[in-house]
CSV table of C-alpha atoms in Angstrom, one decimal:
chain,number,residue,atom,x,y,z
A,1,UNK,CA,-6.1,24.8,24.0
A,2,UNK,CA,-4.6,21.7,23.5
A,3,UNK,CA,-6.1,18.1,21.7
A,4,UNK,CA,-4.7,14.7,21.4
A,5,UNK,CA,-2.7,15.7,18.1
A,6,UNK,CA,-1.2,19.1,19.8
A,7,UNK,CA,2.3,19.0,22.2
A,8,UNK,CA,1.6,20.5,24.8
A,9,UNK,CA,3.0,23.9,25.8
A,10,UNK,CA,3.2,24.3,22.2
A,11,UNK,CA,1.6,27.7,20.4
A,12,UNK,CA,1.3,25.8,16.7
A,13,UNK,CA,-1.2,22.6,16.4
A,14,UNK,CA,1.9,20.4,15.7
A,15,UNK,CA,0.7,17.3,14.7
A,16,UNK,CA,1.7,13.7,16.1
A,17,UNK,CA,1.3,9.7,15.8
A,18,UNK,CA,-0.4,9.0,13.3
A,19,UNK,CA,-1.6,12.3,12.0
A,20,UNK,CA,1.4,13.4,11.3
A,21,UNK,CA,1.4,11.0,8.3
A,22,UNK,CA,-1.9,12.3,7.0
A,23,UNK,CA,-4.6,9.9,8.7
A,24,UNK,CA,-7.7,12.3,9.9
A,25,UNK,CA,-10.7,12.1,11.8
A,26,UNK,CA,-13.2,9.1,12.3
A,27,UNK,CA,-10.0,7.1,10.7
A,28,UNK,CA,-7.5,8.5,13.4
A,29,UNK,CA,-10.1,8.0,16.0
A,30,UNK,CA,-10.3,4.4,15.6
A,31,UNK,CA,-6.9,3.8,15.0
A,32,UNK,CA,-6.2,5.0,18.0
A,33,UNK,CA,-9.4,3.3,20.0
A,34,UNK,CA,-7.6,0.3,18.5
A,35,UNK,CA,-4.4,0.7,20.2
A,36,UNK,CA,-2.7,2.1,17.3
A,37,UNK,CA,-1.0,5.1,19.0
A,38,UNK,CA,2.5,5.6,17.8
A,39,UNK,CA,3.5,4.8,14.4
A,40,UNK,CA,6.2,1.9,13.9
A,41,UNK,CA,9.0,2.5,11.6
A,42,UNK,CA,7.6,0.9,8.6
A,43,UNK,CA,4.5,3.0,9.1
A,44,UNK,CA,6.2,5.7,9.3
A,45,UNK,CA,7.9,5.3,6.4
A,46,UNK,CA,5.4,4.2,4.5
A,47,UNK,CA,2.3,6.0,4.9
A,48,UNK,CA,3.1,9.1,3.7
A,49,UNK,CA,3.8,8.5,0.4
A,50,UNK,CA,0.9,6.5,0.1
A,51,UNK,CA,-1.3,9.2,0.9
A,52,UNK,CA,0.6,11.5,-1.6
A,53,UNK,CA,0.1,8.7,-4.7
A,54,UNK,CA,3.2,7.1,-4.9
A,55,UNK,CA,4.0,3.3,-5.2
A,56,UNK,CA,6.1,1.1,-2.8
A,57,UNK,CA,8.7,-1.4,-2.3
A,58,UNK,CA,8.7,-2.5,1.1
A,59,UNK,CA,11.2,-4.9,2.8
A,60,UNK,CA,9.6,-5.9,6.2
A,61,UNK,CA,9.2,-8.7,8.5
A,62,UNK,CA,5.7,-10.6,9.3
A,63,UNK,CA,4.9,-8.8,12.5
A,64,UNK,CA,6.6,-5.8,11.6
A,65,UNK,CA,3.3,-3.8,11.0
A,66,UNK,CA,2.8,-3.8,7.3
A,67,UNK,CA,-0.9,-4.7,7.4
A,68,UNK,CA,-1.9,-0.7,8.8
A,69,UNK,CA,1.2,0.7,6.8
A,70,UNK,CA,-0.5,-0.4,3.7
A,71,UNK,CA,-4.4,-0.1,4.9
A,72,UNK,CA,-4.6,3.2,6.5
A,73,UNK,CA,-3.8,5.1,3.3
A,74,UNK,CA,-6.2,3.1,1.4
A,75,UNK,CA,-9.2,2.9,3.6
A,76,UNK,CA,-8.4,7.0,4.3
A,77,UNK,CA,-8.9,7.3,0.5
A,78,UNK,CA,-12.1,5.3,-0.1
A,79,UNK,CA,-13.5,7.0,3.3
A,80,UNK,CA,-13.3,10.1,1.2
A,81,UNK,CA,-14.7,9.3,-1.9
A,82,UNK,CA,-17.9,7.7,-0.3
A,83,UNK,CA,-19.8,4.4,-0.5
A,84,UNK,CA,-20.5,4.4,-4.4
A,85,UNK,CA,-19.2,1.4,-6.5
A,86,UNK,CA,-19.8,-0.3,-9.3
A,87,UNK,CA,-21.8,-3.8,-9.4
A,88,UNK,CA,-19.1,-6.7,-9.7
A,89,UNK,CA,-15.9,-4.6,-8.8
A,90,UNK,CA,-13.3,-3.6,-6.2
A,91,UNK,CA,-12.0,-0.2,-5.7
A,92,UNK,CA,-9.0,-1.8,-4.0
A,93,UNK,CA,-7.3,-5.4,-3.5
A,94,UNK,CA,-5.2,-6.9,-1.8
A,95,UNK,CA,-3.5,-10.1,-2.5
A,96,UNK,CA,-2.2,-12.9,0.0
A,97,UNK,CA,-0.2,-16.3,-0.1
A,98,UNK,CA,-2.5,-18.0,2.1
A,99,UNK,CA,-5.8,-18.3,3.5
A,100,UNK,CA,-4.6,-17.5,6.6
A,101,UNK,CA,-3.2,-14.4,5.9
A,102,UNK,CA,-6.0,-12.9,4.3
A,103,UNK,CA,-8.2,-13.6,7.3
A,104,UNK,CA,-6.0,-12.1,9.5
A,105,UNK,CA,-5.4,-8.8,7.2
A,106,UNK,CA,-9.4,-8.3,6.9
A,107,UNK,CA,-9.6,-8.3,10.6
A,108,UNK,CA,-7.4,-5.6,10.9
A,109,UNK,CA,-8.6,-3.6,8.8
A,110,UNK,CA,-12.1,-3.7,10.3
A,111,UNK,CA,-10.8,-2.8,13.1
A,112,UNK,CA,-9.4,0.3,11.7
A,113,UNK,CA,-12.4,1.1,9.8
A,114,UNK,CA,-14.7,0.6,12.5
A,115,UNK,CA,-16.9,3.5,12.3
A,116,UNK,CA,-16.8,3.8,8.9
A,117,UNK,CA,-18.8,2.8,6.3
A,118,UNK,CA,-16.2,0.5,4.3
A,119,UNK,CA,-17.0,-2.8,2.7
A,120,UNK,CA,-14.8,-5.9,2.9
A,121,UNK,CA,-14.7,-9.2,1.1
A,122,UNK,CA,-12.8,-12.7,1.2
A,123,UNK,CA,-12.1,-14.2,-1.8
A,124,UNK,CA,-10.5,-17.9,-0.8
A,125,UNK,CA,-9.9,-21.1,-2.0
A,126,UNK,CA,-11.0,-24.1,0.4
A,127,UNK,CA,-14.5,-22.2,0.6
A,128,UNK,CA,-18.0,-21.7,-0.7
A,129,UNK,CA,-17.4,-20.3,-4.4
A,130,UNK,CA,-21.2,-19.1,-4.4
A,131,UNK,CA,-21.0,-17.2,-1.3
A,132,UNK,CA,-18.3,-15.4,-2.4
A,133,UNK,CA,-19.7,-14.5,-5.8
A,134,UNK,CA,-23.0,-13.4,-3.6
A,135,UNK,CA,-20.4,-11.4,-1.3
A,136,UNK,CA,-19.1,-9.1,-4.4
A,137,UNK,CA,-22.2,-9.0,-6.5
A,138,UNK,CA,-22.8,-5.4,-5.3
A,139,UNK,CA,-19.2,-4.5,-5.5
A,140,UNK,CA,-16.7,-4.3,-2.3
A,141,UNK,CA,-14.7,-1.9,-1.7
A,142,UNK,CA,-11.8,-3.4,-0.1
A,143,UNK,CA,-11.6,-7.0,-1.9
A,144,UNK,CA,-8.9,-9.8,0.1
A,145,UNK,CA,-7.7,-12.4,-2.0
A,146,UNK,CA,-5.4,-15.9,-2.7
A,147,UNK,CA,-4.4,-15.6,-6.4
A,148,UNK,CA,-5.6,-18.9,-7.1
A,149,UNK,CA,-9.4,-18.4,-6.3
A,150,UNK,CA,-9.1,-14.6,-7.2
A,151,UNK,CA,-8.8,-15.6,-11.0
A,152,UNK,CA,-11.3,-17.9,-11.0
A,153,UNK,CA,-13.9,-15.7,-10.5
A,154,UNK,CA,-12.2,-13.5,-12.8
A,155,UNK,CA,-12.1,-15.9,-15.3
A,156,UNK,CA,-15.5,-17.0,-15.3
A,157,UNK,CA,-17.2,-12.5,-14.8
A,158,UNK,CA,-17.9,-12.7,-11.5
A,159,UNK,CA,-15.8,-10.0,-10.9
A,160,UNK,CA,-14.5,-6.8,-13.0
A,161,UNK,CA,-11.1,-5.5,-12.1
A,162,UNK,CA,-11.2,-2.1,-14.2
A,163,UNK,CA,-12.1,-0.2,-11.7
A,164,UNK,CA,-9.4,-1.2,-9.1
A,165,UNK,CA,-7.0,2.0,-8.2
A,166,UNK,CA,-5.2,0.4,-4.8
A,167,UNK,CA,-3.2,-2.8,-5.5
A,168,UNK,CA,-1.3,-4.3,-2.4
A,169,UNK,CA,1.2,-7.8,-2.7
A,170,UNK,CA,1.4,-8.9,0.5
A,171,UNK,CA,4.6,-11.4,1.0
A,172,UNK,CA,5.4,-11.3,-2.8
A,173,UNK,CA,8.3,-14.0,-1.7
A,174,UNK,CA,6.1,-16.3,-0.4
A,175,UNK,CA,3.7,-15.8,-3.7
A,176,UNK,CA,6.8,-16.7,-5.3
A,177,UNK,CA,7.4,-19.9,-3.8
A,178,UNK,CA,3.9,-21.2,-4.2
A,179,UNK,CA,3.8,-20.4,-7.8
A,180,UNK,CA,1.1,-18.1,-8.0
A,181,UNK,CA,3.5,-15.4,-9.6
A,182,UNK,CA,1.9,-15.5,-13.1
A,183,UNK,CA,-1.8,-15.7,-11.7
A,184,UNK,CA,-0.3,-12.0,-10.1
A,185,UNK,CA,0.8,-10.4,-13.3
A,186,UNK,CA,-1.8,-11.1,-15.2
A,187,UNK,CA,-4.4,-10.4,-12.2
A,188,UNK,CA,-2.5,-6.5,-12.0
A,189,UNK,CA,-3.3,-6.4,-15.6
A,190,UNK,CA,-6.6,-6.7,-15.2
A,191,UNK,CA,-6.7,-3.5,-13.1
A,192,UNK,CA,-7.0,-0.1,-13.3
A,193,UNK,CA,-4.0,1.3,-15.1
A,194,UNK,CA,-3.6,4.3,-13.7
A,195,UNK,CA,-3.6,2.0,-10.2
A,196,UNK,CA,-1.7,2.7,-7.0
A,197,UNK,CA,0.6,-0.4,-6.3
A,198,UNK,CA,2.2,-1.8,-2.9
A,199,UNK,CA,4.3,-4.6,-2.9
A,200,UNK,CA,5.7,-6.0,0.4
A,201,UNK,CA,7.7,-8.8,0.8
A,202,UNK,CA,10.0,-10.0,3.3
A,203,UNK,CA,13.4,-10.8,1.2
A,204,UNK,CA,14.1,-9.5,-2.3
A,205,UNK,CA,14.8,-12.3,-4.5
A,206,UNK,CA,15.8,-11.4,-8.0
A,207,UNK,CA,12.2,-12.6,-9.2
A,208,UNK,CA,10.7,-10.3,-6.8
A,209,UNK,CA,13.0,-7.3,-8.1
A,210,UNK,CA,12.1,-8.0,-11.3
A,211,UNK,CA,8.1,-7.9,-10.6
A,212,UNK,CA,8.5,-5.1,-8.8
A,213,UNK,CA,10.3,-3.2,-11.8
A,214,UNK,CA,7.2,-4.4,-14.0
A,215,UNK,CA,4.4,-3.9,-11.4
A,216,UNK,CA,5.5,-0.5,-9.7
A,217,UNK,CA,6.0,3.1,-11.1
A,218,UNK,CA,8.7,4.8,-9.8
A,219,UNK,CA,8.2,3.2,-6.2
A,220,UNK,CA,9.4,4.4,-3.3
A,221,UNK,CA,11.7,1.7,-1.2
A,222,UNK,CA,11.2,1.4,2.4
A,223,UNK,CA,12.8,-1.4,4.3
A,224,UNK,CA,12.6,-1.5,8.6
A,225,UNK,CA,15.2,-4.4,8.8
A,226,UNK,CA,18.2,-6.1,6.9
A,227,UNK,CA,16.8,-9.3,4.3
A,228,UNK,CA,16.0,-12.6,6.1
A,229,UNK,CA,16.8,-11.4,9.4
A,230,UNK,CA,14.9,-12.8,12.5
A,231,UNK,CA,12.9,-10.5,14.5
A,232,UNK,CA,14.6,-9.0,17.7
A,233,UNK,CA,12.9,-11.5,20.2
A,234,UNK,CA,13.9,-14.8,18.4
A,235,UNK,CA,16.6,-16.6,20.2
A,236,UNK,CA,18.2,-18.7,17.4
A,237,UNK,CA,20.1,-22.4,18.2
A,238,UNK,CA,20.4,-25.4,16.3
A,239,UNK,CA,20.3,-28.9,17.8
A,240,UNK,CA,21.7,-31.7,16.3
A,241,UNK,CA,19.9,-34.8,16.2
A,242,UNK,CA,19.8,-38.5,14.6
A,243,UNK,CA,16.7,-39.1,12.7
A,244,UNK,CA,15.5,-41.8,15.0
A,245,UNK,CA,16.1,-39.1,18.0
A,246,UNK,CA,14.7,-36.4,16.9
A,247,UNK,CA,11.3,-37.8,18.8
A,248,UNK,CA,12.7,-37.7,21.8
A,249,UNK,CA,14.8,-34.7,21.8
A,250,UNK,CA,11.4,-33.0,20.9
A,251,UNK,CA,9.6,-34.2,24.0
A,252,UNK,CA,12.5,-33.4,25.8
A,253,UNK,CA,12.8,-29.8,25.1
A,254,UNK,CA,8.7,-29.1,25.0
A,255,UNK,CA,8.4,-31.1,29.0
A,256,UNK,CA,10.1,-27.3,29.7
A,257,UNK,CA,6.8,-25.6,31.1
A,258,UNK,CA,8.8,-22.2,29.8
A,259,UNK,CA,7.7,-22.9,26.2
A,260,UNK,CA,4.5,-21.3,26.6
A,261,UNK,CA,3.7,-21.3,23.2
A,262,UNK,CA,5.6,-23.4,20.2
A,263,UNK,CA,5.2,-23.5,16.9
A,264,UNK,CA,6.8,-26.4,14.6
A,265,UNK,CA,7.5,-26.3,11.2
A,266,UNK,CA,7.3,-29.4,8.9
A,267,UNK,CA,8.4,-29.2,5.3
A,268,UNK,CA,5.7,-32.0,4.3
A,269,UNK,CA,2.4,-32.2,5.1
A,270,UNK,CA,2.5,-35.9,6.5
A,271,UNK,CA,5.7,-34.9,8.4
A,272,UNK,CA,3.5,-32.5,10.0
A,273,UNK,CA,1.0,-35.2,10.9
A,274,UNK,CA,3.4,-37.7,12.0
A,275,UNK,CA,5.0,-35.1,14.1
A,276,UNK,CA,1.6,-34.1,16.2
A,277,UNK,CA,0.5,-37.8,16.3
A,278,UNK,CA,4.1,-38.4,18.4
A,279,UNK,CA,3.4,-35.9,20.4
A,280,UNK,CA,0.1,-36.3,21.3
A,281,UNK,CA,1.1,-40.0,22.1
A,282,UNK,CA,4.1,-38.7,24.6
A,283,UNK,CA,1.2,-36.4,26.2
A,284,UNK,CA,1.4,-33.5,24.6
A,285,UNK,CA,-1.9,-31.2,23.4
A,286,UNK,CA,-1.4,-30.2,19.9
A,287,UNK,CA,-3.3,-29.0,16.6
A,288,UNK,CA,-1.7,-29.0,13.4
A,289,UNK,CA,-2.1,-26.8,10.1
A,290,UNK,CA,-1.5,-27.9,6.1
A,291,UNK,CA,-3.2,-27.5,3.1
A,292,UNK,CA,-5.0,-30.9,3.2
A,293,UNK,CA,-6.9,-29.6,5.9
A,294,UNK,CA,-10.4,-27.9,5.6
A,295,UNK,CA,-10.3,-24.1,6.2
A,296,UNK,CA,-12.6,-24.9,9.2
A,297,UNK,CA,-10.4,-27.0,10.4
A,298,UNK,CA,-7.2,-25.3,10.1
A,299,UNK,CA,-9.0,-22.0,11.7
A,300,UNK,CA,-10.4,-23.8,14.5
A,301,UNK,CA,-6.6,-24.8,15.3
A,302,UNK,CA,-5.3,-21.4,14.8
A,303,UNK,CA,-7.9,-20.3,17.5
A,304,UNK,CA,-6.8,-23.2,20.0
A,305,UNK,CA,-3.3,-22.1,19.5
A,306,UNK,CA,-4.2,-18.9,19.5
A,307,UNK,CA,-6.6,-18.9,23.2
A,308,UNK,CA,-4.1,-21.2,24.8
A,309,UNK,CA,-6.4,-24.2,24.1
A,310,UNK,CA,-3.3,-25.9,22.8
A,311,UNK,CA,0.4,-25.1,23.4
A,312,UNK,CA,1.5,-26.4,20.0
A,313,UNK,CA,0.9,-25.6,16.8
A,314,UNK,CA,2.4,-28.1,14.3
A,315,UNK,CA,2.2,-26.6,10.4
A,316,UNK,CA,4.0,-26.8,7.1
A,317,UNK,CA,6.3,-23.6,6.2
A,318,UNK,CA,3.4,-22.3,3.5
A,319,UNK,CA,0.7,-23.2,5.5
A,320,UNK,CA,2.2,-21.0,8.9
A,321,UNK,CA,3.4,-18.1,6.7
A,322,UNK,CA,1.3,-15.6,8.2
């Protein structure tokens, strides 16, 4: 007799996918209901240690697959030690750059856990403070957080990091850039020593390595593709263009009905404005993303852009990271 996890024509129950890297039962059921049949390389890599104990130093892409290489060990752990928790506390957390970010990782990871009876939270900035208090009053077990908002409530005993064993850094560069690198260290202090810690980040700065040696015991270091490469699909070109032309030379190349989808970076946030404005005065439907904008607002465009409601998206680099 054969099952999904057996080769067939095989006399031994040689194991596959994703349970070959440890993930069992309601866990591996959903993973695969939710299209997660074949592990990518990152996974692959980096599950298994995970489920033995061990730390990690991952070098991966956004897209790459990180979100279930660092989520499947952790929600096969708290699956297995059962819905108990402390009052005010998280058995594991996960910190991102942006608000975006964290959105998008808790909605994979109820997708994963579907089935199962594991608790998430948001803890954001650009939201109700009270609701999220309300949200981990009874403790969560899987707490999502921007650094900024996550001490706050730390600061002010809202929430008790003691009991937190699973740490994950999601885009540790990017926490770099925006400065919340100190609000990291001292939040991973506030945890469970004894903690398991994942840090991912896409290029390994030397303030990255040296959080990483300060954060991580003994880590195992996976890494799916060379530092600040572009994923395979990318076609890369440059155009050159005069300050004053750069309007047009935009409208030009978005009247191509081939750009399906488009994404524009602006390094300011009133660059990004002035940008959509111009092209929503040359005809163009666009929404636009920044940190001046209301988390409503800036979800709400992710959605059109995301539907096919608008074709462009418009955003600052730290606002689109994610």
């Amino acid at each position: 007799m054969t099952n999904e996890n057996t080769l067939p024509g095989s006399n031994t129950a040689e194991l596959t996918g994703f349970a070959a890297l440890g993930i069992t039962g309601a866990l591996l059921k959903a993973t695969h209901n939710a299209g997660f049949t074949e592990p990518k390389p990152i996974q692959a890599q980096a599950i298994p240690p995970q489920m033995e104990g061990r730390d990690i130093f991952g070098i991966a892409q956004t897209g790459s697959g990180k979100t279930a290489a660092f989520a499947l060990p952790i929600l096969s752990k708290i699956i297995a030690l059962g819905t108990k928790r402390r009052p005010k506390t998280a058995r594991a957390l996960i910190l991102a750059p942006t608000r975006e970010l964290a959105v998008q990782i808790e909605d994979t990871i109820k997708i994963l856990a579907k089935g199962a009876h594991v608790s998430t939270a948001l803890v954001l900035g650009g939201v109700s403070r009270f609701s999220q208090v309300k949200k981990v009053a009874p403790g969560v077990d899987i707490l999502i957080a921007t650094p900024g908002r996550l001490t706050d409530l730390v600061r002010e005993g809202d929430l008790m990091l003691a009991d937190t064993k699973w740490l994950v850094l999601d885009e540790g560069d990017r926490m770099l850039d925006m400065g919340f690198i100190n609000d990291v260290k001292r939040i991973a202090k506030a945890t469970a020593p004894d903690r398991q810690t994942v840090l991912f980040s896409a290029t390994m700065p030397n303030e990255i390595a040296e959080l990483a040696k300060g954060l991580l015991k003994n880590p195992i270091r996976v890494e799916v593709a060379p530092q600040s490469t572009a994923a395979a699909e990318i076609v890369q070109g440059v155009v050159f263009a005069r300050t004053k032309q750069k309007r047009q030379v935009l409208s030009t190349m978005l009247a191509d009905e081939a750009m399906k989808s488009v994404i524009i970076f602006s390094r300011t946030k009133h660059g990004a404005d002035r940008v959509t404005k111009d092209l929503e005065r040359d005809g163009f439907k666009a929404a636009v993303i920044h940190g001046n904008k209301s988390q409503n607002a800036r979800q709400k465009a992710l959605n059109d852009f995301r539907d096919g409601s608008v074709r462009i998206l418009v955003a600052t680099d730290i606002a689109a990271r994610g």
